[in-house]
mmCIF file of C-alpha atoms in Angstrom:
data_model
loop_
_atom_site.group_PDB
_atom_site.id
_atom_site.type_symbol
_atom_site.label_atom_id
_atom_site.label_comp_id
_atom_site.label_asym_id
_atom_site.label_seq_id
_atom_site.Cartn_x
_atom_site.Cartn_y
_atom_site.Cartn_z
ATOM 1 C CA MET A 56 24.185 -10.682 15.712
ATOM 2 C CA LEU A 57 20.086 -9.188 14.790
ATOM 3 C CA VAL A 58 19.937 -6.745 13.000
ATOM 4 C CA THR A 59 16.477 -3.991 13.810
ATOM 5 C CA HIS A 60 15.303 -1.417 13.286
ATOM 6 C CA VAL A 61 13.682 1.795 15.660
ATOM 7 C CA VAL A 62 10.240 1.362 15.517
ATOM 8 C CA GLY A 63 7.661 3.009 16.899
ATOM 9 C CA ILE A 64 3.462 2.510 19.057
ATOM 10 C CA LEU A 65 1.463 5.281 18.918
ATOM 11 C CA GLY A 66 -0.269 5.103 21.854
ATOM 12 C CA GLY A 67 -2.383 6.548 25.082
ATOM 13 C CA MET A 68 -5.894 4.980 24.001
ATOM 14 C CA GLY A 69 -6.338 4.664 26.559
ATOM 15 C CA PRO A 70 -2.838 4.028 28.663
ATOM 16 C CA ALA A 71 -3.408 0.886 30.380
ATOM 17 C CA ALA A 72 -4.086 -0.640 26.027
ATOM 18 C CA GLY A 73 -1.225 1.180 25.590
ATOM 19 C CA ALA A 74 1.067 -0.159 27.974
ATOM 20 C CA ASP A 75 -0.474 -3.896 27.053
ATOM 21 C CA PHE A 76 1.191 -3.730 23.934
ATOM 22 C CA VAL A 77 4.906 -2.890 24.357
ATOM 23 C CA ARG A 78 4.211 -6.525 26.595
ATOM 24 C CA LEU A 79 2.673 -7.708 23.747
ATOM 25 C CA PHE A 80 5.969 -6.803 21.794
ATOM 26 C CA VAL A 81 8.956 -7.130 23.862
ATOM 27 C CA GLU A 82 6.495 -11.535 23.585
ATOM 28 C CA ALA A 83 6.464 -11.373 19.933
ATOM 29 C CA CYS A 84 10.467 -10.779 20.182
ATOM 30 C CA ALA A 85 11.574 -12.820 22.671
ATOM 31 C CA ARG A 86 9.314 -15.378 20.690
ATOM 32 C CA ARG A 87 11.892 -13.858 17.347
ATOM 33 C CA MET A 88 15.366 -14.260 18.774
ATOM 34 C CA ARG A 89 13.576 -18.109 19.914
ATOM 35 C CA ALA A 90 12.914 -19.425 16.946
ATOM 36 C CA ARG A 91 16.551 -17.569 14.858
ATOM 37 C CA GLY A 92 18.280 -19.355 17.996
ATOM 38 C CA GLU A 93 19.308 -16.264 19.503
ATOM 39 C CA PRO A 94 19.934 -15.978 22.948
ATOM 40 C CA VAL A 95 16.909 -13.816 24.708
ATOM 41 C CA ARG A 96 18.917 -10.450 26.337
ATOM 42 C CA ASP A 97 18.604 -7.440 26.932
ATOM 43 C CA GLN A 98 20.682 -6.542 23.894
ATOM 44 C CA GLY A 99 18.479 -8.124 21.678
ATOM 45 C CA PHE A 100 15.471 -6.270 21.908
ATOM 46 C CA PRO A 101 14.503 -3.007 19.036
ATOM 47 C CA GLU A 102 14.385 -0.230 19.603
ATOM 48 C CA HIS A 103 11.673 0.991 20.379
ATOM 49 C CA TRP A 104 9.324 4.298 21.431
ATOM 50 C CA LEU A 105 6.043 4.213 23.492
ATOM 51 C CA ALA A 106 3.955 7.711 23.180
ATOM 52 C CA GLN A 107 0.779 7.853 25.475
ATOM 53 C CA VAL A 108 -0.524 11.103 24.189
ATOM 54 C CA PRO A 109 -4.212 12.207 25.198
ATOM 55 C CA VAL A 110 -5.859 11.568 22.422
ATOM 56 C CA PRO A 111 -9.618 12.933 22.578
ATOM 57 C CA ASP A 112 -11.842 10.112 21.966
ATOM 58 C CA ARG A 113 -12.056 8.473 19.126
ATOM 59 C CA THR A 114 -15.696 6.989 18.632
ATOM 60 C CA GLY A 115 -17.478 11.012 20.187
ATOM 61 C CA ALA A 116 -15.340 12.818 17.072
ATOM 62 C CA LEU A 117 -16.881 10.639 14.581
ATOM 63 C CA ASP A 118 -19.809 11.359 16.142
ATOM 64 C CA SER A 119 -19.437 14.794 14.921
ATOM 65 C CA ALA A 120 -18.418 16.776 11.584
ATOM 66 C CA THR A 121 -17.425 20.069 12.730
ATOM 67 C CA GLN A 122 -13.221 20.603 13.592
ATOM 68 C CA GLY A 123 -12.267 21.657 16.909
ATOM 69 C CA ALA A 124 -10.463 20.667 20.511
ATOM 70 C CA HIS A 125 -12.424 16.832 20.091
ATOM 71 C CA GLN A 126 -11.361 15.957 17.393
ATOM 72 C CA PRO A 127 -8.233 12.897 17.398
ATOM 73 C CA LEU A 128 -6.186 13.967 14.581
ATOM 74 C CA GLU A 129 -3.777 16.572 15.842
ATOM 75 C CA PRO A 130 -2.645 15.261 18.805
ATOM 76 C CA MET A 131 -1.710 11.690 16.736
ATOM 77 C CA LEU A 132 -0.160 14.208 14.118
ATOM 78 C CA GLN A 133 1.963 15.654 16.389
ATOM 79 C CA ALA A 134 2.768 11.570 18.687
ATOM 80 C CA LEU A 135 3.787 10.382 15.366
ATOM 81 C CA GLY A 136 6.397 13.078 14.588
ATOM 82 C CA ARG A 137 7.798 12.875 17.535
ATOM 83 C CA LEU A 138 8.231 8.871 16.671
ATOM 84 C CA ALA A 139 9.719 9.732 13.680
ATOM 85 C CA ALA A 140 12.070 12.195 15.158
ATOM 86 C CA LEU A 141 12.782 9.399 17.194
ATOM 87 C CA GLY A 142 13.400 7.323 13.987
ATOM 88 C CA SER A 143 11.379 5.345 14.380
ATOM 89 C CA ARG A 144 10.038 3.269 10.559
ATOM 90 C CA ALA A 145 7.368 1.919 11.559
ATOM 91 C CA VAL A 146 4.476 2.203 13.428
ATOM 92 C CA ALA A 147 1.382 0.955 15.379
ATOM 93 C CA ILE A 148 -1.681 2.083 16.893
ATOM 94 C CA ALA A 149 -2.368 1.377 19.366
ATOM 95 C CA CYS A 150 -6.461 1.603 19.136
ATOM 96 C CA ASN A 151 -8.694 0.432 16.840
ATOM 97 C CA THR A 152 -11.082 3.119 16.218
ATOM 98 C CA ALA A 153 -8.285 5.632 15.733
ATOM 99 C CA HIS A 154 -7.178 3.995 12.219
ATOM 100 C CA ALA A 155 -10.165 5.425 11.089
ATOM 101 C CA TRP A 156 -7.520 8.572 10.653
ATOM 102 C CA HIS A 157 -5.157 5.716 9.324
ATOM 103 C CA ASP A 158 -4.826 7.527 5.503
ATOM 104 C CA ALA A 159 -4.743 10.661 6.827
ATOM 105 C CA LEU A 160 -1.632 10.105 9.680
ATOM 106 C CA GLN A 161 0.237 8.206 6.276
ATOM 107 C CA ALA A 162 -0.390 10.849 4.022
ATOM 108 C CA ARG A 163 1.854 13.161 6.407
ATOM 109 C CA PHE A 164 4.654 10.745 6.844
ATOM 110 C CA PRO A 165 5.277 8.536 3.872
ATOM 111 C CA HIS A 166 8.112 7.698 4.737
ATOM 112 C CA ILE A 167 6.922 5.651 7.614
ATOM 113 C CA GLU A 168 5.491 2.204 7.675
ATOM 114 C CA LEU A 169 2.009 2.911 9.564
ATOM 115 C CA LEU A 170 0.357 -0.519 10.101
ATOM 116 C CA HIS A 171 -3.408 -1.013 9.685
ATOM 117 C CA VAL A 172 -4.718 -3.181 12.642
ATOM 118 C CA ALA A 173 -7.330 -5.029 10.573
ATOM 119 C CA ARG A 174 -5.520 -5.616 7.515
ATOM 120 C CA GLU A 175 -2.915 -7.846 9.679
ATOM 121 C CA VAL A 176 -5.700 -9.132 11.272
ATOM 122 C CA SER A 177 -7.653 -9.453 8.131
ATOM 123 C CA ALA A 178 -4.428 -11.631 6.643
ATOM 124 C CA HIS A 179 -3.460 -13.612 9.883
ATOM 125 C CA LEU A 180 -6.612 -15.256 9.558
ATOM 126 C CA ALA A 181 -7.128 -15.637 6.018
ATOM 127 C CA ALA A 182 -3.513 -17.253 6.057
ATOM 128 C CA GLN A 183 -5.137 -19.734 9.096
ATOM 129 C CA GLY A 184 -8.050 -20.670 6.718
ATOM 130 C CA VAL A 185 -11.299 -18.979 8.835
ATOM 131 C CA ARG A 186 -13.787 -17.717 6.549
ATOM 132 C CA ASP A 187 -15.910 -16.202 9.188
ATOM 133 C CA VAL A 188 -15.557 -13.560 12.020
ATOM 134 C CA ALA A 189 -17.185 -11.879 14.577
ATOM 135 C CA LEU A 190 -16.403 -9.278 15.789
ATOM 136 C CA MET A 191 -16.435 -6.853 18.851
ATOM 137 C CA ALA A 192 -15.962 -3.271 18.305
ATOM 138 C CA THR A 193 -16.945 -0.380 19.353
ATOM 139 C CA GLU A 194 -19.851 1.862 17.823
ATOM 140 C CA GLY A 195 -16.863 4.245 16.063
ATOM 141 C CA THR A 196 -14.585 0.974 14.694
ATOM 142 C CA TYR A 197 -18.739 -0.667 13.571
ATOM 143 C CA ARG A 198 -19.456 3.046 12.041
ATOM 144 C CA ILE A 199 -16.149 2.976 9.959
ATOM 145 C CA GLY A 200 -16.624 -0.574 8.556
ATOM 146 C CA LEU A 201 -12.970 -0.575 9.852
ATOM 147 C CA TYR A 202 -12.936 -5.123 10.497
ATOM 148 C CA GLU A 203 -15.826 -5.538 7.084
ATOM 149 C CA HIS A 204 -13.806 -4.293 4.684
ATOM 150 C CA ALA A 205 -10.282 -5.328 5.234
ATOM 151 C CA MET A 206 -12.026 -9.338 5.614
ATOM 152 C CA ALA A 207 -14.269 -8.401 2.954
ATOM 153 C CA ASP A 208 -10.800 -8.249 0.789
ATOM 154 C CA ALA A 209 -9.586 -10.904 2.185
ATOM 155 C CA GLY A 210 -12.698 -13.393 1.662
ATOM 156 C CA LEU A 211 -13.907 -13.905 4.726
ATOM 157 C CA ARG A 212 -17.612 -13.034 6.170
ATOM 158 C CA CYS A 213 -17.577 -10.837 9.395
ATOM 159 C CA HIS A 214 -20.474 -10.728 12.020
ATOM 160 C CA LEU A 215 -22.327 -8.003 13.836
ATOM 161 C CA PRO A 216 -23.567 -7.835 17.190
ATOM 162 C CA LEU A 217 -26.837 -6.669 17.647
ATOM 163 C CA ALA A 218 -27.807 -2.520 18.548
ATOM 164 C CA ASP A 219 -28.380 -4.009 22.284
ATOM 165 C CA GLU A 220 -25.552 -6.374 22.219
ATOM 166 C CA ARG A 221 -23.205 -2.680 21.123
ATOM 167 C CA ARG A 222 -24.189 -0.552 23.775
ATOM 168 C CA LEU A 223 -23.089 -3.627 26.391
ATOM 169 C CA LEU A 224 -19.618 -3.407 24.919
ATOM 170 C CA MET A 225 -19.495 0.086 24.936
ATOM 171 C CA ARG A 226 -21.223 -0.066 29.029
ATOM 172 C CA GLY A 227 -17.745 -2.362 29.356
ATOM 173 C CA ILE A 228 -15.218 -0.434 27.599
ATOM 174 C CA TYR A 229 -16.377 2.957 29.568
ATOM 175 C CA ASP A 230 -17.819 1.634 32.209
ATOM 176 C CA GLY A 231 -15.357 -1.380 33.295
ATOM 177 C CA VAL A 232 -11.870 -1.013 32.234
ATOM 178 C CA LYS A 233 -11.355 2.611 31.565
ATOM 179 C CA ALA A 234 -12.808 3.080 35.066
ATOM 180 C CA GLY A 235 -11.148 0.563 36.106
ATOM 181 C CA ASP A 236 -13.804 -2.323 37.292
ATOM 182 C CA MET A 237 -12.951 -5.140 36.167
ATOM 183 C CA ALA A 238 -14.938 -7.212 36.870
ATOM 184 C CA LEU A 239 -17.850 -5.107 34.897
ATOM 185 C CA ALA A 240 -15.695 -5.323 32.309
ATOM 186 C CA GLU A 241 -15.725 -9.430 32.116
ATOM 187 C CA ALA A 242 -19.482 -9.694 32.516
ATOM 188 C CA CYS A 243 -20.633 -6.955 30.019
ATOM 189 C CA PHE A 244 -17.649 -8.689 27.194
ATOM 190 C CA SER A 245 -17.995 -12.084 28.007
ATOM 191 C CA GLU A 246 -21.838 -11.749 27.645
ATOM 192 C CA VAL A 247 -21.903 -10.608 23.918
ATOM 193 C CA ALA A 248 -19.243 -13.151 23.149
ATOM 194 C CA LEU A 249 -21.474 -15.993 24.350
ATOM 195 C CA GLN A 250 -24.164 -15.061 21.914
ATOM 196 C CA LEU A 251 -22.851 -14.066 18.991
ATOM 197 C CA ALA A 252 -20.497 -18.284 19.422
ATOM 198 C CA ARG A 253 -25.024 -18.638 19.949
ATOM 199 C CA ARG A 254 -25.252 -17.666 16.872
ATOM 200 C CA HIS A 255 -22.129 -18.080 14.626
ATOM 201 C CA GLY A 256 -21.060 -21.201 15.557
ATOM 202 C CA ALA A 257 -17.298 -21.835 15.634
ATOM 203 C CA ALA A 258 -17.082 -17.772 13.746
ATOM 204 C CA ALA A 259 -13.178 -16.620 15.438
ATOM 205 C CA ILE A 260 -14.680 -14.108 17.730
ATOM 206 C CA VAL A 261 -12.674 -10.732 16.804
ATOM 207 C CA MET A 262 -11.951 -8.584 20.256
ATOM 208 C CA GLY A 263 -11.922 -5.517 17.647
ATOM 209 C CA CYS A 264 -11.551 -3.144 20.437
ATOM 210 C CA THR A 265 -7.511 -3.211 23.392
ATOM 211 C CA GLU A 266 -10.346 -3.041 26.744
ATOM 212 C CA ILE A 267 -11.818 -6.108 24.922
ATOM 213 C CA PRO A 268 -8.843 -8.175 25.648
ATOM 214 C CA LEU A 269 -8.457 -6.771 28.773
ATOM 215 C CA GLY A 270 -11.790 -6.939 30.312
ATOM 216 C CA LEU A 271 -11.659 -10.731 28.874
ATOM 217 C CA GLN A 272 -8.763 -12.148 29.781
ATOM 218 C CA GLY A 273 -9.287 -14.809 32.356
ATOM 219 C CA ALA A 274 -12.541 -15.198 32.492
ATOM 220 C CA ALA A 275 -13.498 -19.268 32.209
ATOM 221 C CA ALA A 276 -17.234 -17.718 31.346
ATOM 222 C CA VAL A 277 -15.299 -17.251 27.805
ATOM 223 C CA GLY A 278 -12.766 -20.235 27.635
ATOM 224 C CA GLY A 279 -14.381 -22.822 25.027
ATOM 225 C CA LEU A 280 -14.444 -20.291 22.079
ATOM 226 C CA ARG A 281 -11.552 -19.079 19.766
ATOM 227 C CA LEU A 282 -10.983 -15.388 20.922
ATOM 228 C CA VAL A 283 -8.056 -12.907 18.335
ATOM 229 C CA ASP A 284 -6.483 -10.351 20.036
ATOM 230 C CA PRO A 285 -5.193 -8.109 17.309
ATOM 231 C CA ALA A 286 -3.451 -6.361 19.669
ATOM 232 C CA ARG A 287 -1.219 -9.161 19.882
ATOM 233 C CA VAL A 288 -1.285 -10.507 16.236
ATOM 234 C CA LEU A 289 -0.371 -6.464 15.619
ATOM 235 C CA ALA A 290 2.375 -6.370 18.353
ATOM 236 C CA CYS A 291 4.004 -9.420 15.810
ATOM 237 C CA ALA A 292 3.851 -7.472 13.239
ATOM 238 C CA LEU A 293 5.618 -4.969 14.629
ATOM 239 C CA ALA A 294 7.516 -7.260 15.775
ATOM 240 C CA ASP A 295 8.164 -8.094 11.425
ATOM 241 C CA ARG A 296 9.204 -4.809 10.593
ATOM 242 C CA ALA A 297 12.111 -4.264 13.522
ATOM 243 C CA TYR A 298 13.520 -7.323 13.116
ATOM 244 C CA ASP A 299 13.419 -7.949 9.297
ATOM 245 C CA GLY A 300 10.782 -5.088 7.954
ATOM 246 C CA ALA A 301 14.021 -3.522 5.704
ATOM 247 C CA SER A 302 12.589 -4.547 2.385
ATOM 248 C CA ARG A 303 9.047 -3.610 3.494
ATOM 249 C CA LEU A 304 10.245 -0.008 5.039
ATOM 250 C CA ALA A 305 11.852 0.680 2.098
ATOM 251 C CA ALA A 306 8.322 0.783 -0.132
ATOM 252 C CA HIS A 307 7.746 3.901 2.729
ATOM 253 C CA GLY A 308 11.653 5.688 1.570
ATOM 254 C CA ALA A 309 13.205 4.768 4.699
#
């Protein structure tokens, strides 16, 4: 019988991405059961909680230095507190840009391991021998250098889109996925991915916003590109904590 730990997912940014993260997490857990020769059954999945909370726009908040209800930290802290009260020993944030507040969240809940998506992705790619990466993300994620710092630490070169391509990504995220226009999202994201591939050759393309994979799923135009979904990598890391995390979690006071 597998020993599992309670884990949590901080979602709502947006809700579709949070719900999809649960799917990725369940898939990752099923793979671990099969790898251990265990039957995939309901009782083998770890207890996991999804907090889908309304959180103010992360990129917009990074544009403002003022405090107030438009800042996302307080609702994220409240949601993390609920996950902690439910017994979560490790938590994944189902939003890339929200990692701008990762350190503040971790400091308030030192007994929980709060996974860091850019560090997990960078370690994953470095272990696969990847050296060049092109990053598709929100303006907020670019502004804080979330992936650039983590990738530099892992020995990876990170290539960024041009200004007009960044605007196209934002249109695909906000007017596309968040507004339910998936055709627009696919067109915007595919164009940027193809431009990055033309400039940077065989670089792995990291879809560093949880909405981007939703808009690129099944897109024929990018079928030959190496696309990396950070949500999938993060979901696998959370599954690792759920099944094998006793030693890692001990460092966080669990």
